[in-house]
Tab-separated table of C-alpha atoms in Angstrom:
chain	number	residue	atom	x	y	z
J	1	UNK	CA	111.901	110.888	96.865
J	2	UNK	CA	111.104	114.317	98.327
J	3	UNK	CA	107.788	114.193	100.163
J	4	UNK	CA	106.991	117.888	99.830
J	5	UNK	CA	107.531	120.832	97.500
J	6	UNK	CA	107.117	124.533	98.118
J	7	UNK	CA	103.601	125.934	97.821
J	8	UNK	CA	104.592	128.554	95.288
J	9	UNK	CA	106.273	131.487	97.034
J	10	UNK	CA	104.126	131.233	100.160
J	11	UNK	CA	106.734	129.626	102.401
J	12	UNK	CA	104.407	126.656	102.937
J	13	UNK	CA	105.362	123.072	102.149
J	14	UNK	CA	102.844	121.207	100.014
J	15	UNK	CA	102.382	117.511	100.892
J	16	UNK	CA	102.290	115.078	97.995
J	17	UNK	CA	98.704	114.003	98.704
J	18	UNK	CA	95.938	116.484	99.521
J	19	UNK	CA	92.661	115.085	100.807
J	20	UNK	CA	89.373	116.199	99.293
J	21	UNK	CA	86.419	116.545	101.643
J	22	UNK	CA	83.240	116.581	99.547
J	23	UNK	CA	82.117	113.247	101.058
J	24	UNK	CA	82.038	114.954	104.452
J	25	UNK	CA	79.357	117.239	102.971
J	26	UNK	CA	77.142	114.293	101.937
J	27	UNK	CA	78.106	114.156	98.278
J	28	UNK	CA	75.762	111.575	96.677
J	29	UNK	CA	75.175	109.843	100.029
J	30	UNK	CA	75.239	110.561	103.738
J	31	UNK	CA	78.096	108.902	105.604
J	32	UNK	CA	77.527	108.213	109.287
J	33	UNK	CA	79.138	110.452	111.899
J	34	UNK	CA	81.484	107.575	112.737
J	35	UNK	CA	82.495	107.096	109.102
J	36	UNK	CA	83.236	110.793	108.709
J	37	UNK	CA	85.318	110.876	111.880
J	38	UNK	CA	87.273	107.779	110.823
J	39	UNK	CA	88.213	109.537	107.548
J	40	UNK	CA	89.499	112.587	109.429
J	41	UNK	CA	91.407	110.401	111.875
J	42	UNK	CA	93.049	108.473	109.031
J	43	UNK	CA	94.445	111.657	107.467
J	44	UNK	CA	96.753	112.000	110.439
J	45	UNK	CA	97.525	108.303	110.845
J	46	UNK	CA	98.894	107.858	107.321
J	47	UNK	CA	100.614	111.244	106.842
J	48	UNK	CA	104.309	111.763	107.483
J	49	UNK	CA	104.032	115.500	106.937
J	50	UNK	CA	101.537	118.161	107.876
J	51	UNK	CA	98.094	117.133	106.676
J	52	UNK	CA	96.509	119.241	103.942
J	53	UNK	CA	92.825	119.105	103.028
J	54	UNK	CA	90.785	120.769	100.306
J	55	UNK	CA	87.264	121.908	101.141
J	56	UNK	CA	84.638	124.437	100.057
J	57	UNK	CA	81.580	126.244	101.318
J	58	UNK	CA	79.736	124.530	98.482
J	59	UNK	CA	80.358	121.062	99.944
J	60	UNK	CA	77.046	120.296	101.623
J	61	UNK	CA	76.293	124.034	101.947
J	62	UNK	CA	79.016	124.330	104.578
J	63	UNK	CA	78.421	120.916	106.171
J	64	UNK	CA	81.889	119.624	105.238
J	65	UNK	CA	83.543	122.596	106.960
J	66	UNK	CA	81.453	122.017	110.099
J	67	UNK	CA	82.358	118.319	110.169
J	68	UNK	CA	86.056	119.152	109.689
J	69	UNK	CA	86.054	121.648	112.552
J	70	UNK	CA	84.262	119.217	114.867
J	71	UNK	CA	86.575	116.341	113.930
J	72	UNK	CA	89.741	118.370	114.426
J	73	UNK	CA	88.532	119.549	117.831
J	74	UNK	CA	87.639	116.005	118.831
J	75	UNK	CA	91.152	114.848	117.918
J	76	UNK	CA	92.636	117.937	119.595
J	77	UNK	CA	94.659	118.737	116.477
J	78	UNK	CA	96.923	121.759	116.845
J	79	UNK	CA	96.102	124.425	114.201
J	80	UNK	CA	99.714	124.276	112.963
J	81	UNK	CA	99.321	120.557	112.176
J	82	UNK	CA	96.681	121.049	109.485
J	83	UNK	CA	96.641	123.051	106.239
J	84	UNK	CA	93.104	123.871	105.141
J	85	UNK	CA	92.309	125.011	101.614
J	86	UNK	CA	88.888	126.607	101.266
J	87	UNK	CA	87.427	127.264	97.831
J	88	UNK	CA	85.236	130.347	98.228
J	89	UNK	CA	82.180	131.585	96.352
J	90	UNK	CA	79.228	129.791	97.914
J	91	UNK	CA	77.442	131.112	101.009
J	92	UNK	CA	75.172	129.120	103.338
J	93	UNK	CA	71.526	130.257	103.534
J	94	UNK	CA	68.379	128.664	105.042
J	95	UNK	CA	66.844	125.752	103.157
J	96	UNK	CA	63.367	126.761	101.999
J	97	UNK	CA	62.698	123.941	99.506
J	98	UNK	CA	62.676	120.162	99.843
J	99	UNK	CA	66.226	120.031	98.462
J	100	UNK	CA	68.990	122.593	97.857
J	101	UNK	CA	68.770	124.788	94.772
J	102	UNK	CA	72.449	124.287	93.876
J	103	UNK	CA	73.426	121.044	92.117
J	104	UNK	CA	70.053	119.280	92.632
J	105	UNK	CA	70.440	115.577	93.283
J	106	UNK	CA	74.132	115.709	94.111
J	107	UNK	CA	73.843	116.202	97.878
J	108	UNK	CA	72.058	113.968	100.383
J	109	UNK	CA	69.978	115.069	103.368
J	110	UNK	CA	71.200	118.663	103.676
J	111	UNK	CA	69.745	121.060	106.235
J	112	UNK	CA	70.866	124.251	104.431
J	113	UNK	CA	71.017	125.752	100.953
J	114	UNK	CA	73.804	127.827	99.377
J	115	UNK	CA	73.921	130.823	97.040
J	116	UNK	CA	76.799	132.012	94.896
J	117	UNK	CA	78.648	135.159	95.944
J	118	UNK	CA	81.543	136.013	93.632
J	119	UNK	CA	82.607	139.638	94.005
J	120	UNK	CA	84.950	141.683	96.202
J	121	UNK	CA	82.508	141.873	99.106
J	122	UNK	CA	80.864	138.511	98.439
J	123	UNK	CA	84.090	136.559	98.657
J	124	UNK	CA	84.925	138.219	101.986
J	125	UNK	CA	81.515	137.156	103.310
J	126	UNK	CA	82.297	133.600	102.191
J	127	UNK	CA	85.712	133.775	103.874
J	128	UNK	CA	84.236	134.940	107.181
J	129	UNK	CA	81.470	132.344	107.103
J	130	UNK	CA	83.976	129.594	106.305
J	131	UNK	CA	86.024	130.483	109.384
J	132	UNK	CA	82.854	130.439	111.497
J	133	UNK	CA	81.777	127.048	110.160
J	134	UNK	CA	85.182	125.620	111.047
J	135	UNK	CA	84.506	126.721	114.609
J	136	UNK	CA	86.959	129.570	115.091
J	137	UNK	CA	90.059	127.659	116.159
J	138	UNK	CA	91.011	126.555	112.649
J	139	UNK	CA	91.379	128.900	109.685
J	140	UNK	CA	92.051	128.245	106.013
J	141	UNK	CA	95.564	129.280	105.023
J	142	UNK	CA	94.997	128.537	101.347
J	143	UNK	CA	92.115	130.084	99.387
J	144	UNK	CA	90.689	130.392	95.898
J	145	UNK	CA	87.544	131.334	93.987
J	146	UNK	CA	85.453	128.204	93.464
J	147	UNK	CA	84.844	127.124	89.850
J	148	UNK	CA	85.334	130.461	88.047
J	149	UNK	CA	84.936	128.586	84.762
J	150	UNK	CA	81.349	127.653	85.625
J	151	UNK	CA	80.618	131.251	86.671
J	152	UNK	CA	81.792	132.501	83.259
J	153	UNK	CA	80.125	129.675	81.354
J	154	UNK	CA	76.587	130.804	82.201
J	155	UNK	CA	77.113	134.330	80.847
J	156	UNK	CA	74.277	135.376	78.527
J	157	UNK	CA	76.488	137.330	76.139
J	158	UNK	CA	79.900	138.968	75.794
J	159	UNK	CA	78.955	141.938	77.995
J	160	UNK	CA	77.688	139.641	80.731
J	161	UNK	CA	80.877	137.590	80.536
J	162	UNK	CA	82.967	140.732	80.896
J	163	UNK	CA	80.954	141.738	83.976
J	164	UNK	CA	81.405	138.278	85.456
J	165	UNK	CA	85.137	138.417	84.761
J	166	UNK	CA	85.268	141.690	86.716
J	167	UNK	CA	83.444	139.954	89.591
J	168	UNK	CA	86.108	137.242	89.645
J	169	UNK	CA	88.958	139.758	89.526
J	170	UNK	CA	87.306	141.692	92.369
J	171	UNK	CA	87.109	138.493	94.395
J	172	UNK	CA	90.808	137.841	93.824
J	173	UNK	CA	91.637	141.411	94.837
J	174	UNK	CA	89.949	140.685	98.172
J	175	UNK	CA	91.819	137.382	98.595
J	176	UNK	CA	95.216	138.950	97.922
J	177	UNK	CA	94.397	141.668	100.440
J	178	UNK	CA	93.757	138.907	102.982
J	179	UNK	CA	97.191	137.546	102.098
J	180	UNK	CA	98.820	140.966	102.565
J	181	UNK	CA	97.232	141.180	106.031
J	182	UNK	CA	98.608	137.757	106.932
J	183	UNK	CA	95.146	136.175	107.208
J	184	UNK	CA	95.996	133.602	104.510
J	185	UNK	CA	99.272	132.336	103.079
J	186	UNK	CA	98.495	131.327	99.493
J	187	UNK	CA	95.933	132.279	96.829
J	188	UNK	CA	95.185	130.093	93.846
J	189	UNK	CA	92.681	128.760	91.348
J	190	UNK	CA	91.001	125.464	90.537
J	191	UNK	CA	89.065	124.846	87.362
J	192	UNK	CA	87.816	122.062	85.105
J	193	UNK	CA	88.452	124.331	82.098
J	194	UNK	CA	92.205	124.880	81.965
J	195	UNK	CA	91.776	127.673	79.403
J	196	UNK	CA	90.027	129.771	82.076
J	197	UNK	CA	93.049	129.247	84.328
J	198	UNK	CA	95.271	130.392	81.472
J	199	UNK	CA	93.084	133.447	80.799
J	200	UNK	CA	93.041	134.520	84.442
J	201	UNK	CA	96.767	133.843	84.846
J	202	UNK	CA	97.400	136.723	82.451
J	203	UNK	CA	95.769	139.015	85.035
J	204	UNK	CA	96.407	137.308	88.399
J	205	UNK	CA	99.702	135.799	89.584
J	206	UNK	CA	98.512	132.771	91.514
J	207	UNK	CA	100.553	130.939	94.130
J	208	UNK	CA	99.011	127.656	93.062
J	209	UNK	CA	96.858	126.132	90.337
J	210	UNK	CA	94.634	123.035	90.510
J	211	UNK	CA	93.791	121.195	87.307
J	212	UNK	CA	90.714	118.922	87.290
J	213	UNK	CA	90.386	116.144	84.678
J	214	UNK	CA	92.973	117.860	82.498
J	215	UNK	CA	96.227	116.036	83.229
J	216	UNK	CA	95.403	112.362	83.494
J	217	UNK	CA	96.415	109.025	82.031
J	218	UNK	CA	93.646	109.550	79.472
J	219	UNK	CA	93.997	113.293	78.851
J	220	UNK	CA	97.389	115.019	78.631
J	221	UNK	CA	97.485	117.061	75.410
J	222	UNK	CA	100.614	118.980	74.488
J	223	UNK	CA	99.105	122.468	75.144
J	224	UNK	CA	98.229	121.463	78.722
J	225	UNK	CA	101.719	120.024	79.284
J	226	UNK	CA	103.304	123.208	77.923
J	227	UNK	CA	101.181	125.374	80.225
J	228	UNK	CA	102.158	123.182	83.190
J	229	UNK	CA	105.794	123.716	82.223
J	230	UNK	CA	105.261	127.491	82.077
J	231	UNK	CA	103.679	127.483	85.532
J	232	UNK	CA	106.567	125.425	86.853
J	233	UNK	CA	109.078	127.968	85.558
J	234	UNK	CA	107.089	130.669	87.356
J	235	UNK	CA	107.305	128.717	90.657
J	236	UNK	CA	103.549	128.161	90.739
J	237	UNK	CA	102.543	125.106	92.779
J	238	UNK	CA	100.568	122.682	90.582
J	239	UNK	CA	97.949	120.396	92.126
J	240	UNK	CA	96.495	117.619	89.995
J	241	UNK	CA	92.919	116.546	90.778
J	242	UNK	CA	90.212	114.305	89.305
J	243	UNK	CA	92.982	112.058	88.005
J	244	UNK	CA	90.622	109.129	87.313
J	245	UNK	CA	88.345	111.121	84.947
J	246	UNK	CA	85.466	110.728	87.426
J	247	UNK	CA	86.315	107.051	87.949
J	248	UNK	CA	86.061	105.878	84.346
J	249	UNK	CA	89.724	104.906	84.077
J	250	UNK	CA	89.422	102.505	86.991
J	251	UNK	CA	86.185	100.902	85.771
J	252	UNK	CA	83.446	103.360	86.737
J	253	UNK	CA	80.388	104.263	84.670
J	254	UNK	CA	80.996	108.024	84.754
J	255	UNK	CA	83.444	109.826	82.467
J	256	UNK	CA	84.064	113.459	83.412
J	257	UNK	CA	80.814	113.515	85.405
J	258	UNK	CA	78.505	112.033	82.773
J	259	UNK	CA	77.334	108.429	82.435
J	260	UNK	CA	78.810	106.725	79.376
J	261	UNK	CA	77.601	103.658	77.508
J	262	UNK	CA	79.623	101.243	75.384
J	263	UNK	CA	76.750	100.935	72.892
J	264	UNK	CA	76.688	104.684	72.157
J	265	UNK	CA	78.804	105.562	69.079
J	266	UNK	CA	80.128	108.757	70.724
J	267	UNK	CA	81.418	106.760	73.710
J	268	UNK	CA	82.876	103.739	71.896
J	269	UNK	CA	86.395	105.204	71.694
J	270	UNK	CA	86.467	105.621	75.478
J	271	UNK	CA	85.773	101.942	76.062
J	272	UNK	CA	88.212	100.881	73.340
J	273	UNK	CA	90.883	102.942	75.077
J	274	UNK	CA	90.033	101.488	78.485
J	275	UNK	CA	90.052	97.912	77.147
J	276	UNK	CA	93.628	98.404	75.925
J	277	UNK	CA	94.669	99.934	79.232
J	278	UNK	CA	93.142	97.097	81.246
J	279	UNK	CA	94.830	94.450	79.085
J	280	UNK	CA	98.266	96.038	79.479
J	281	UNK	CA	97.746	96.547	83.212
J	282	UNK	CA	96.759	92.903	83.649
J	283	UNK	CA	99.813	91.760	81.677
J	284	UNK	CA	102.152	93.754	83.968
J	285	UNK	CA	100.152	93.010	87.166
J	286	UNK	CA	99.548	96.725	87.732
J	287	UNK	CA	96.138	98.122	88.655
J	288	UNK	CA	94.655	100.994	86.619
J	289	UNK	CA	94.487	103.046	89.845
J	290	UNK	CA	98.224	102.590	90.415
J	291	UNK	CA	98.921	103.650	86.841
J	292	UNK	CA	96.715	106.745	87.228
J	293	UNK	CA	98.384	107.894	90.425
J	294	UNK	CA	101.916	107.354	89.147
J	295	UNK	CA	101.145	109.094	85.845
J	296	UNK	CA	99.662	112.083	87.665
J	297	UNK	CA	103.117	112.795	89.138
J	298	UNK	CA	105.064	112.069	85.964
J	299	UNK	CA	105.493	115.748	85.062
J	300	UNK	CA	108.101	117.075	87.519
J	301	UNK	CA	106.240	120.376	87.847
J	302	UNK	CA	103.338	118.670	89.670
J	303	UNK	CA	103.597	119.284	93.414
J	304	UNK	CA	100.628	117.288	94.690
J	305	UNK	CA	97.621	115.196	93.818
J	306	UNK	CA	94.215	115.814	95.387
J	307	UNK	CA	92.416	112.567	96.224
J	308	UNK	CA	88.965	112.138	97.702
J	309	UNK	CA	88.757	108.678	99.305
J	310	UNK	CA	85.512	107.836	101.075
J	311	UNK	CA	87.084	104.781	102.721
J	312	UNK	CA	89.994	105.203	105.154
J	313	UNK	CA	91.807	102.024	104.031
J	314	UNK	CA	92.458	103.559	100.601
J	315	UNK	CA	94.610	106.323	102.096
J	316	UNK	CA	97.346	103.985	103.308
J	317	UNK	CA	97.337	102.215	99.935
J	318	UNK	CA	97.766	105.504	98.060
J	319	UNK	CA	100.765	106.298	100.215
J	320	UNK	CA	102.309	102.914	99.318
J	321	UNK	CA	101.732	103.532	95.594
J	322	UNK	CA	103.700	106.789	95.783
J	323	UNK	CA	106.762	104.793	96.842
J	324	UNK	CA	106.394	102.261	94.008
J	325	UNK	CA	108.323	102.401	90.761
J	326	UNK	CA	106.439	101.031	87.770
J	327	UNK	CA	108.605	99.289	85.142
J	328	UNK	CA	109.714	101.247	82.092
J	329	UNK	CA	108.364	98.418	79.914
J	330	UNK	CA	104.862	99.179	81.150
J	331	UNK	CA	105.026	102.820	80.108
J	332	UNK	CA	106.651	101.910	76.786
J	333	UNK	CA	103.837	99.504	75.974
J	334	UNK	CA	101.218	102.133	76.846
J	335	UNK	CA	102.955	104.502	74.417
J	336	UNK	CA	103.306	101.870	71.710
J	337	UNK	CA	99.571	101.146	71.933
J	338	UNK	CA	98.742	104.887	72.036
J	339	UNK	CA	97.075	104.524	75.411
J	340	UNK	CA	99.228	107.494	76.368
J	341	UNK	CA	100.627	109.993	73.883
J	342	UNK	CA	103.680	108.403	72.217
J	343	UNK	CA	105.320	111.857	72.251
J	344	UNK	CA	104.722	112.532	75.944
J	345	UNK	CA	108.172	113.531	77.141
J	346	UNK	CA	108.230	112.586	80.824
J	347	UNK	CA	107.871	108.803	80.554
C-alpha cells in the first residue's frame, strides 16, 4: 500500500495520517507539559514519512502553536521534517475576562483570548502571528481559512452573508498570494458543512479539502461521495476528519458535538444503528474504531485521515490498523443490515 499521495498540485507528499493538535491547546482539559511533549515525540517515533500536523490559532488562543514550536525545538526537529497546517482566522488578544470569549467552556486554563479576523488583511495578521507563536524557525506550509461555514452561518440576512462571503474570498486571495511568493505550498479548506466547501469551490480552486463528520461509517450519502469523486478528478487532496462522529461510533456520549440520550425519541435511531454495528463488530472480532478508520479510506480519492489522539499509545495502534485488511464478509454484513449504505460502491 502506498503510504503517501500528492498534496494536490503542490509538490508535497501527504502522509496517510495527519495529527490534530487541539489537545495541545487545552481542549476540555489541561494536559501536563510532559504529556504534551510525549505526544509530539510520538509523532516522530511512529511515522515512516515526514510528519504532518494540523493546528490553528484558535486552539487555546495560540497555545497549541506555542507548544508545538517549543516541542519541535526541544527535539531539534529539522524544519524539513515537519509539515505544519495552520487554519487561520483567529487572532490572539489579551484575556480580560475570567474565561475566553470564544467557545466558552471548551478550553481549560487559558492565559489569552482570541478574536476572529477573516478578511484580506486580517488573515495576513493571523498568518504572521502564527509564525511568531511557532517561534520563527518553523513555518506552516499548508494554510486555510478556519471554519468558513460558521462565519457564514451567523449572518443576519442575505446582505450580511454576501459581505461575509466577500471577506472569505478576500482572505483566500491573501493566502494564494502567499503561495505565489513561496511562503506557503498549499491552500485549502476545512468545514463541517460540506455544502459550503462546494459553494466556495466554484470560486476558489483549492489544493486540498478537509471534510469533518461528513464521510464516516455512519454518514456517507451519495451527494458527498459524488463530490469527493469530482474533487479526486480535479487532483484535489482530500483529508477526512472527525471520522468517529465526535466519538459516538466508538461508544462515546457525544454525536457531532452534542450529547445524545437513548431515551430521547430524536436520538433513538442513532443508538439502534450503533447497537447493530457493535453486534456485527463483536461477531467478526473487529473493534468499531478499526472499522471507522478502514472505512474512512475506502474511497480511493481520500489521501489522508486527520486523527487527534490525546494518548501517545494510540498512534502506534492506528498505524497498525492501516496495514490491516478487514474481511469482505464484515463489510457485506454491514451492508446487508444497512449499517452502511447497501449501494455504497467502494466496499
